[in-house]
PDB file of C-alpha atoms in Angstrom:
ATOM      1  CA  UNK A1318       0.091   0.279  -0.029  1.00 55.00           C
ATOM      2  CA  UNK A1319       2.989   2.832   1.161  1.00 54.00           C
ATOM      3  CA  UNK A1320       4.898   1.286  -2.334  1.00 54.00           C
ATOM      4  CA  UNK A1321       1.280   2.234  -4.245  1.00 54.00           C
ATOM      5  CA  UNK A1322       0.939   5.893  -2.852  1.00 58.00           C
ATOM      6  CA  UNK A1323       4.428   6.051  -3.577  1.00 59.00           C
ATOM      7  CA  UNK A1324       4.883   5.461  -7.182  1.00 51.00           C
ATOM      8  CA  UNK A1325       0.892   7.599  -7.272  1.00 57.00           C
ATOM      9  CA  UNK A1326       3.318  10.638  -6.494  1.00 62.00           C
ATOM     10  CA  UNK A1327       6.294   9.888  -8.529  1.00 56.00           C
ATOM     11  CA  UNK A1328       3.310  10.307 -11.356  1.00 57.00           C
ATOM     12  CA  UNK A1329       2.546  13.451  -9.362  1.00 61.00           C
ATOM     13  CA  UNK A1330       5.697  14.788  -9.423  1.00 62.00           C
ATOM     14  CA  UNK A1331       7.134  14.288 -13.343  1.00 60.00           C
ATOM     15  CA  UNK A1332       3.333  14.871 -14.298  1.00 63.00           C
ATOM     16  CA  UNK A1333       3.842  17.719 -12.396  1.00 64.00           C
ATOM     17  CA  UNK A1334       7.416  18.330 -14.005  1.00 63.00           C
ATOM     18  CA  UNK A1335       6.139  17.741 -17.339  1.00 62.00           C
ATOM     19  CA  UNK A1336       3.275  20.929 -16.862  1.00 65.00           C
ATOM     20  CA  UNK A1337       5.589  23.302 -16.259  1.00 62.00           C
ATOM     21  CA  UNK A1338       8.022  21.607 -19.532  1.00 62.00           C
ATOM     22  CA  UNK A1339       5.646  21.962 -21.320  1.00 62.00           C
ATOM     23  CA  UNK A1340       4.526  25.519 -19.821  1.00 62.00           C
ATOM     24  CA  UNK A1341       8.171  26.657 -20.859  1.00 66.00           C
ATOM     25  CA  UNK A1342       8.884  25.454 -23.441  1.00 62.00           C
ATOM     26  CA  UNK A1343       5.602  26.858 -24.862  1.00 56.00           C
ATOM     27  CA  UNK A1344       5.799  30.052 -23.891  1.00 63.00           C
ATOM     28  CA  UNK A1345       9.337  29.496 -25.635  1.00 65.00           C
ATOM     29  CA  UNK A1346       7.742  29.535 -28.071  1.00 64.00           C
ATOM     30  CA  UNK A1347       4.922  31.608 -27.910  1.00 60.00           C
ATOM     31  CA  UNK A1348       7.877  34.830 -27.663  1.00 64.00           C
ATOM     32  CA  UNK A1349      10.180  33.368 -29.923  1.00 64.00           C
ATOM     33  CA  UNK A1350       7.400  33.365 -32.918  1.00 61.00           C
ATOM     34  CA  UNK A1351       6.025  37.214 -31.652  1.00 61.00           C
ATOM     35  CA  UNK A1352       9.868  38.497 -31.684  1.00 65.00           C
ATOM     36  CA  UNK A1353       9.815  36.812 -35.212  1.00 60.00           C
ATOM     37  CA  UNK A1354       6.924  38.541 -36.535  1.00 69.00           C
ATOM     38  CA  UNK A1355       7.749  42.094 -34.987  1.00 71.00           C
ATOM     39  CA  UNK A1356      11.173  41.740 -36.709  1.00 69.00           C
ATOM     40  CA  UNK A1357       9.081  40.779 -39.670  1.00 65.00           C
ATOM     41  CA  UNK A1358       6.907  43.780 -39.388  1.00 75.00           C
ATOM     42  CA  UNK A1359      10.390  46.235 -38.861  1.00 77.00           C
ATOM     43  CA  UNK A1360      11.867  44.803 -42.189  1.00 61.00           C
ATOM     44  CA  UNK A1361       8.575  45.478 -43.936  1.00 70.00           C
ATOM     45  CA  UNK A1362       9.191  48.910 -42.740  1.00 75.00           C
ATOM     46  CA  UNK A1363      12.069  49.805 -43.557  1.00 70.00           C
ATOM     47  CA  UNK A1364      11.531  48.318 -46.709  1.00 64.00           C
ATOM     48  CA  UNK A1365       8.714  51.004 -47.783  1.00 73.00           C
ATOM     49  CA  UNK A1366      11.102  53.593 -45.701  1.00 72.00           C
ATOM     50  CA  UNK A1367      13.580  53.133 -49.217  1.00 63.00           C
ATOM     51  CA  UNK A1368      11.633  52.386 -51.516  1.00 68.00           C
ATOM     52  CA  UNK A1369      10.136  56.480 -50.954  1.00 72.00           C
ATOM     53  CA  UNK A1370      14.105  57.258 -50.544  1.00 68.00           C
ATOM     54  CA  UNK A1371      14.928  55.572 -53.377  1.00 62.00           C
ATOM     55  CA  UNK A1372      11.626  57.139 -55.492  1.00 71.00           C
ATOM     56  CA  UNK A1373      12.758  60.813 -54.441  1.00 68.00           C
ATOM     57  CA  UNK A1374      15.967  60.317 -55.189  1.00 61.00           C
ATOM     58  CA  UNK A1375      15.040  59.164 -58.701  1.00 66.00           C
ATOM     59  CA  UNK A1376      12.739  62.020 -58.455  1.00 67.00           C
ATOM     60  CA  UNK A1377      15.845  64.622 -58.053  1.00 60.00           C
ATOM     61  CA  UNK A1378      18.681  63.483 -60.727  1.00 52.00           C
ATOM     62  CA  UNK A1379      15.712  63.029 -63.130  1.00 61.00           C
ATOM     63  CA  UNK A1380      15.533  67.160 -62.690  1.00 58.00           C
ATOM     64  CA  UNK A1381      19.373  68.022 -62.562  1.00 55.00           C
ATOM     65  CA  UNK A1382      19.892  65.168 -65.357  1.00 52.00           C
ATOM     66  CA  UNK A1383      21.154  67.575 -69.094  1.00 50.00           C
ATOM     67  CA  UNK A1384      19.008  67.043 -71.907  1.00 50.00           C
ATOM     68  CA  UNK A1385      19.705  64.231 -73.935  1.00 50.00           C
ATOM     69  CA  UNK A1386      20.487  66.403 -77.821  1.00 50.00           C
ATOM     70  CA  UNK A1387      20.031  64.327 -81.136  1.00 46.00           C
ATOM     71  CA  UNK A1388      22.338  65.450 -83.373  1.00 50.00           C
ATOM     72  CA  UNK A1389      20.485  63.974 -86.160  1.00 51.00           C
ATOM     73  CA  UNK A1390      18.247  65.007 -86.759  1.00 46.00           C
ATOM     74  CA  UNK A1391      15.863  63.071 -90.000  1.00 50.00           C
ATOM     75  CA  UNK A1392      14.739  65.894 -92.031  1.00 53.00           C
ATOM     76  CA  UNK A1393      11.380  66.184 -93.999  1.00 48.00           C
ATOM     77  CA  UNK A1394      11.782  67.216 -97.417  1.00 48.00           C
ATOM     78  CA  UNK A1395       8.932  70.380 -98.297  1.00 47.00           C
ATOM     79  CA  UNK A1396       6.735  69.164-100.781  1.00 43.00           C
ATOM     80  CA  UNK A1397       8.244  70.125-104.822  1.00 44.00           C
ATOM     81  CA  UNK A1398      11.741  69.978-103.366  1.00 44.00           C
ATOM     82  CA  UNK A1399      14.830  67.834-102.712  1.00 48.00           C
ATOM     83  CA  UNK A1400      17.034  68.241-100.213  1.00 44.00           C
ATOM     84  CA  UNK A1401      19.580  66.553-101.955  1.00 49.00           C
ATOM     85  CA  UNK A1402      19.358  69.411-105.118  1.00 47.00           C
ATOM     86  CA  UNK A1403      22.270  71.965-105.105  1.00 47.00           C
ATOM     87  CA  UNK A1404      20.945  75.387-104.885  1.00 40.00           C
ATOM     88  CA  UNK A1405      22.910  77.171-107.392  1.00 45.00           C
ATOM     89  CA  UNK A1406      22.808  81.134-107.295  1.00 43.00           C
ATOM     90  CA  UNK A1407      20.263  80.425-111.168  1.00 43.00           C
ATOM     91  CA  UNK A1408      18.236  78.582-108.922  1.00 44.00           C
ATOM     92  CA  UNK A1409      17.715  80.454-105.460  1.00 40.00           C
ATOM     93  CA  UNK A1410      17.110  83.815-108.796  1.00 41.00           C
ATOM     94  CA  UNK A1411      14.731  80.959-109.799  1.00 42.00           C
ATOM     95  CA  UNK A1412      12.362  80.950-106.647  1.00 38.00           C
ATOM     96  CA  UNK A1413      12.654  84.637-105.559  1.00 41.00           C
ATOM     97  CA  UNK A1414      11.010  85.741-108.822  1.00 42.00           C
ATOM     98  CA  UNK A1415       8.348  83.104-108.260  1.00 42.00           C
ATOM     99  CA  UNK A1416       6.974  84.088-104.961  1.00 43.00           C
ATOM    100  CA  UNK A1417       4.242  86.870-104.582  1.00 47.00           C
ATOM    101  CA  UNK A1418       7.085  89.874-103.295  1.00 47.00           C
ATOM    102  CA  UNK A1419       8.442  89.980-107.055  1.00 47.00           C
ATOM    103  CA  UNK A1420       6.376  89.688-109.667  1.00 51.00           C
ATOM    104  CA  UNK A1421       7.283  88.343-112.575  1.00 65.00           C
ATOM    105  CA  UNK A1422       5.027  90.599-115.145  1.00 85.00           C
ATOM    106  CA  UNK A1423       6.433  92.497-115.642  1.00 87.00           C
ATOM    107  CA  UNK A1424       2.469  95.202-116.428  1.00 94.00           C
ATOM    108  CA  UNK A1425       1.347  93.919-113.144  1.00 95.00           C
ATOM    109  CA  UNK A1426       2.690  97.337-111.136  1.00 95.00           C
ATOM    110  CA  UNK A1427       1.321  99.642-114.182  1.00 97.00           C
ATOM    111  CA  UNK A1428      -2.901  97.539-113.525  1.00 97.00           C
ATOM    112  CA  UNK A1429      -2.896  98.389-110.220  1.00 96.00           C
ATOM    113  CA  UNK A1430      -1.528 102.326-111.200  1.00 97.00           C
ATOM    114  CA  UNK A1431      -4.711 102.365-114.212  1.00 97.00           C
ATOM    115  CA  UNK A1432      -7.318 100.734-111.530  1.00 97.00           C
ATOM    116  CA  UNK A1433      -6.818 103.799-108.846  1.00 96.00           C
ATOM    117  CA  UNK A1434      -6.748 106.122-111.616  1.00 96.00           C
ATOM    118  CA  UNK A1435      -9.800 104.086-113.486  1.00 95.00           C
ATOM    119  CA  UNK A1436     -11.228 104.314-109.307  1.00 93.00           C
ATOM    120  CA  UNK A1437     -10.576 108.042-108.879  1.00 92.00           C
ATOM    121  CA  UNK A1438     -11.227 109.598-112.520  1.00 90.00           C
ATOM    122  CA  UNK A1439     -14.084 112.242-111.943  1.00 77.00           C
ATOM    123  CA  UNK A1440     -15.126 113.881-114.804  1.00 70.00           C
ATOM    124  CA  UNK A1441     -14.349 117.524-114.524  1.00 75.00           C
ATOM    125  CA  UNK A1442     -11.119 117.935-116.251  1.00 83.00           C
ATOM    126  CA  UNK A1443     -11.274 114.080-116.878  1.00 92.00           C
ATOM    127  CA  UNK A1444      -9.176 114.515-120.278  1.00 94.00           C
ATOM    128  CA  UNK A1445      -6.368 116.310-119.057  1.00 94.00           C
ATOM    129  CA  UNK A1446      -5.700 113.588-116.577  1.00 95.00           C
ATOM    130  CA  UNK A1447      -5.359 110.997-118.929  1.00 96.00           C
ATOM    131  CA  UNK A1448      -3.598 112.631-121.009  1.00 96.00           C
ATOM    132  CA  UNK A1449      -1.651 112.708-118.590  1.00 96.00           C
ATOM    133  CA  UNK A1450      -1.417 109.489-117.164  1.00 97.00           C
ATOM    134  CA  UNK A1451      -0.931 107.739-121.275  1.00 97.00           C
ATOM    135  CA  UNK A1452       1.944 110.359-121.520  1.00 97.00           C
ATOM    136  CA  UNK A1453       3.803 109.227-117.458  1.00 97.00           C
ATOM    137  CA  UNK A1454       2.961 105.613-118.578  1.00 97.00           C
ATOM    138  CA  UNK A1455       4.138 106.075-122.355  1.00 96.00           C
ATOM    139  CA  UNK A1456       0.812 104.311-123.477  1.00 97.00           C
ATOM    140  CA  UNK A1457      -0.193 103.145-126.603  1.00 96.00           C
ATOM    141  CA  UNK A1458      -3.378 104.667-128.172  1.00 97.00           C
ATOM    142  CA  UNK A1459      -5.174 102.039-129.753  1.00 97.00           C
ATOM    143  CA  UNK A1460      -8.838 102.058-131.840  1.00 96.00           C
ATOM    144  CA  UNK A1461     -11.196  99.240-133.435  1.00 94.00           C
ATOM    145  CA  UNK A1462     -11.386  97.603-137.449  1.00 87.00           C
ATOM    146  CA  UNK A1463     -13.613  94.952-137.522  1.00 82.00           C
ATOM    147  CA  UNK A1464     -12.527  91.348-137.262  1.00 83.00           C
ATOM    148  CA  UNK A1465      -9.487  91.873-134.434  1.00 87.00           C
ATOM    149  CA  UNK A1466      -8.411  94.974-135.916  1.00 91.00           C
ATOM    150  CA  UNK A1467      -6.350  98.125-133.764  1.00 94.00           C
ATOM    151  CA  UNK A1468      -4.661 101.134-135.131  1.00 93.00           C
ATOM    152  CA  UNK A1469      -3.336 104.347-133.496  1.00 94.00           C
ATOM    153  CA  UNK A1470      -5.877 106.159-132.185  1.00 96.00           C
ATOM    154  CA  UNK A1471      -5.443 110.325-133.525  1.00 94.00           C
ATOM    155  CA  UNK A1472      -5.508 111.125-130.145  1.00 95.00           C
ATOM    156  CA  UNK A1473      -6.937 110.120-126.292  1.00 96.00           C
ATOM    157  CA  UNK A1474     -10.468 111.364-126.320  1.00 94.00           C
ATOM    158  CA  UNK A1475     -10.989 109.267-129.654  1.00 94.00           C
ATOM    159  CA  UNK A1476      -9.037 106.209-128.289  1.00 97.00           C
ATOM    160  CA  UNK A1477     -10.884 102.654-126.857  1.00 97.00           C
ATOM    161  CA  UNK A1478      -7.655 100.575-125.529  1.00 98.00           C
ATOM    162  CA  UNK A1479      -4.948 101.793-124.124  1.00 98.00           C
ATOM    163  CA  UNK A1480      -1.906  98.888-124.792  1.00 98.00           C
ATOM    164  CA  UNK A1481       1.154  99.193-122.147  1.00 97.00           C
ATOM    165  CA  UNK A1482       4.619  97.696-123.366  1.00 95.00           C
ATOM    166  CA  UNK A1483       5.914  94.598-121.740  1.00 91.00           C
ATOM    167  CA  UNK A1484       8.317  91.723-122.865  1.00 86.00           C
ATOM    168  CA  UNK A1485       9.247  91.706-126.845  1.00 84.00           C
ATOM    169  CA  UNK A1486       6.501  92.383-128.486  1.00 88.00           C
ATOM    170  CA  UNK A1487       3.470  92.050-125.785  1.00 94.00           C
ATOM    171  CA  UNK A1488       1.736  95.095-124.788  1.00 97.00           C
ATOM    172  CA  UNK A1489      -0.997  94.802-122.351  1.00 97.00           C
ATOM    173  CA  UNK A1490      -3.752  96.388-122.987  1.00 97.00           C
ATOM    174  CA  UNK A1491      -6.693  97.514-120.854  1.00 98.00           C
ATOM    175  CA  UNK A1492     -10.021 100.037-121.846  1.00 97.00           C
ATOM    176  CA  UNK A1493     -10.579 103.946-121.838  1.00 97.00           C
ATOM    177  CA  UNK A1494     -11.604 104.416-118.857  1.00 96.00           C
ATOM    178  CA  UNK A1495     -13.577 107.141-120.618  1.00 95.00           C
ATOM    179  CA  UNK A1496     -15.654 105.272-122.470  1.00 94.00           C
ATOM    180  CA  UNK A1497     -18.592 103.419-120.851  1.00 94.00           C
ATOM    181  CA  UNK A1498     -19.808 100.328-121.670  1.00 96.00           C
ATOM    182  CA  UNK A1499     -22.616 100.230-123.871  1.00 96.00           C
ATOM    183  CA  UNK A1500     -23.826  97.691-125.973  1.00 95.00           C
ATOM    184  CA  UNK A1501     -22.383  98.848-129.659  1.00 94.00           C
ATOM    185  CA  UNK A1502     -19.375  98.944-127.055  1.00 95.00           C
ATOM    186  CA  UNK A1503     -19.400  95.289-126.840  1.00 96.00           C
ATOM    187  CA  UNK A1504     -20.334  94.289-129.359  1.00 94.00           C
ATOM    188  CA  UNK A1505     -18.951  96.034-131.865  1.00 94.00           C
ATOM    189  CA  UNK A1506     -15.687  97.175-130.519  1.00 94.00           C
ATOM    190  CA  UNK A1507     -13.634  94.339-129.765  1.00 93.00           C
ATOM    191  CA  UNK A1508     -14.822  94.045-126.023  1.00 96.00           C
ATOM    192  CA  UNK A1509     -16.646  90.937-125.844  1.00 94.00           C
ATOM    193  CA  UNK A1510     -13.104  89.656-127.700  1.00 94.00           C
ATOM    194  CA  UNK A1511     -10.706  89.831-126.268  1.00 96.00           C
ATOM    195  CA  UNK A1512     -11.836  90.835-122.462  1.00 97.00           C
ATOM    196  CA  UNK A1513     -14.137  87.610-120.224  1.00 96.00           C
ATOM    197  CA  UNK A1514     -17.074  90.686-119.086  1.00 96.00           C
ATOM    198  CA  UNK A1515     -19.767  90.511-116.637  1.00 96.00           C
ATOM    199  CA  UNK A1516     -21.618  92.828-120.018  1.00 96.00           C
ATOM    200  CA  UNK A1517     -24.804  92.212-119.594  1.00 94.00           C
ATOM    201  CA  UNK A1518     -26.503  95.085-120.744  1.00 92.00           C
ATOM    202  CA  UNK A1519     -27.362  98.626-120.289  1.00 94.00           C
ATOM    203  CA  UNK A1520     -24.636 100.904-119.638  1.00 96.00           C
ATOM    204  CA  UNK A1521     -21.172 100.286-117.442  1.00 96.00           C
ATOM    205  CA  UNK A1522     -19.108 103.239-116.603  1.00 94.00           C
ATOM    206  CA  UNK A1523     -16.524 102.004-113.876  1.00 95.00           C
ATOM    207  CA  UNK A1524     -13.565  99.086-115.720  1.00 96.00           C
ATOM    208  CA  UNK A1525     -11.616  96.950-112.975  1.00 97.00           C
ATOM    209  CA  UNK A1526      -9.170  94.758-114.212  1.00 97.00           C
ATOM    210  CA  UNK A1527      -8.549  91.748-112.878  1.00 96.00           C
ATOM    211  CA  UNK A1528      -6.690  91.052-115.967  1.00 97.00           C
ATOM    212  CA  UNK A1529      -4.769  92.700-118.846  1.00 97.00           C
ATOM    213  CA  UNK A1530      -5.428  91.316-122.213  1.00 97.00           C
ATOM    214  CA  UNK A1531      -1.974  90.441-124.075  1.00 97.00           C
ATOM    215  CA  UNK A1532      -1.320  91.840-127.321  1.00 96.00           C
ATOM    216  CA  UNK A1533       1.263  90.709-129.691  1.00 94.00           C
ATOM    217  CA  UNK A1534       2.762  93.762-132.291  1.00 90.00           C
ATOM    218  CA  UNK A1535       4.054  92.849-135.533  1.00 87.00           C
ATOM    219  CA  UNK A1536       5.058  94.511-137.872  1.00 84.00           C
ATOM    220  CA  UNK A1537       3.488  92.051-140.877  1.00 84.00           C
ATOM    221  CA  UNK A1538       0.383  90.963-139.764  1.00 84.00           C
ATOM    222  CA  UNK A1539      -0.559  93.655-136.957  1.00 87.00           C
ATOM    223  CA  UNK A1540      -2.233  93.464-133.526  1.00 91.00           C
ATOM    224  CA  UNK A1541      -2.794  89.614-132.446  1.00 92.00           C
ATOM    225  CA  UNK A1542      -4.183  88.481-129.303  1.00 94.00           C
ATOM    226  CA  UNK A1543      -2.267  86.150-127.546  1.00 94.00           C
ATOM    227  CA  UNK A1544      -4.269  85.532-124.486  1.00 95.00           C
ATOM    228  CA  UNK A1545      -7.514  86.516-123.684  1.00 96.00           C
ATOM    229  CA  UNK A1546      -8.539  89.619-120.590  1.00 97.00           C
ATOM    230  CA  UNK A1547     -10.386  89.189-117.403  1.00 97.00           C
ATOM    231  CA  UNK A1548     -12.764  92.884-116.599  1.00 97.00           C
ATOM    232  CA  UNK A1549     -15.239  93.351-114.295  1.00 97.00           C
ATOM    233  CA  UNK A1550     -17.996  96.586-115.072  1.00 96.00           C
ATOM    234  CA  UNK A1551     -19.257  98.915-112.534  1.00 94.00           C
ATOM    235  CA  UNK A1552     -22.591 100.645-112.606  1.00 89.00           C
TER     236      UNK A1552
END
């Protein structure tokens, strides 16, 4: 009986020892896991901070980084021009002459001056003004026969057309602004043949020349039409 009691107390003591050992083991494991979890959280926090610092550093580097200079940029060719062509002086002259700032038609300034003159022309003293305009511009004064024949007029008053000398034998021809355009002048004096006009009926008292008629003066064949002009009529 006494031996049984001793054996029972030994088991209890052993059980208590095992329980203490297990308790310490659990405590150790829990403490170890807690430390590992805290360490993991600390590492993650440090990584986030490092990423933010790297991002800020990259932004600053981009701000102070020198821009890349592209030295070999492909050039687009303008329409109608080849960049490989040699632009010698004749070519430059050709381009310059064809621009609106350097008109190649010698009569452009004359036509502008004529339109300004015709617009401002008034009845009092208009004959003397026209005679002066003809002299100043060295114009030939013409009258009209039948079948596209032109003859020199006796004086400015009797003339139907004024001819401005251009290149070679060419002349830029405009109407005498003193003569209103009526049905007779339009039908039988060459107006409808050498100009495109907006004539319909009645009398038009003002001319605006958009393009002069270009006539060629030939010593043998006389005056011949080369290019039809364009004239706008106003009442």
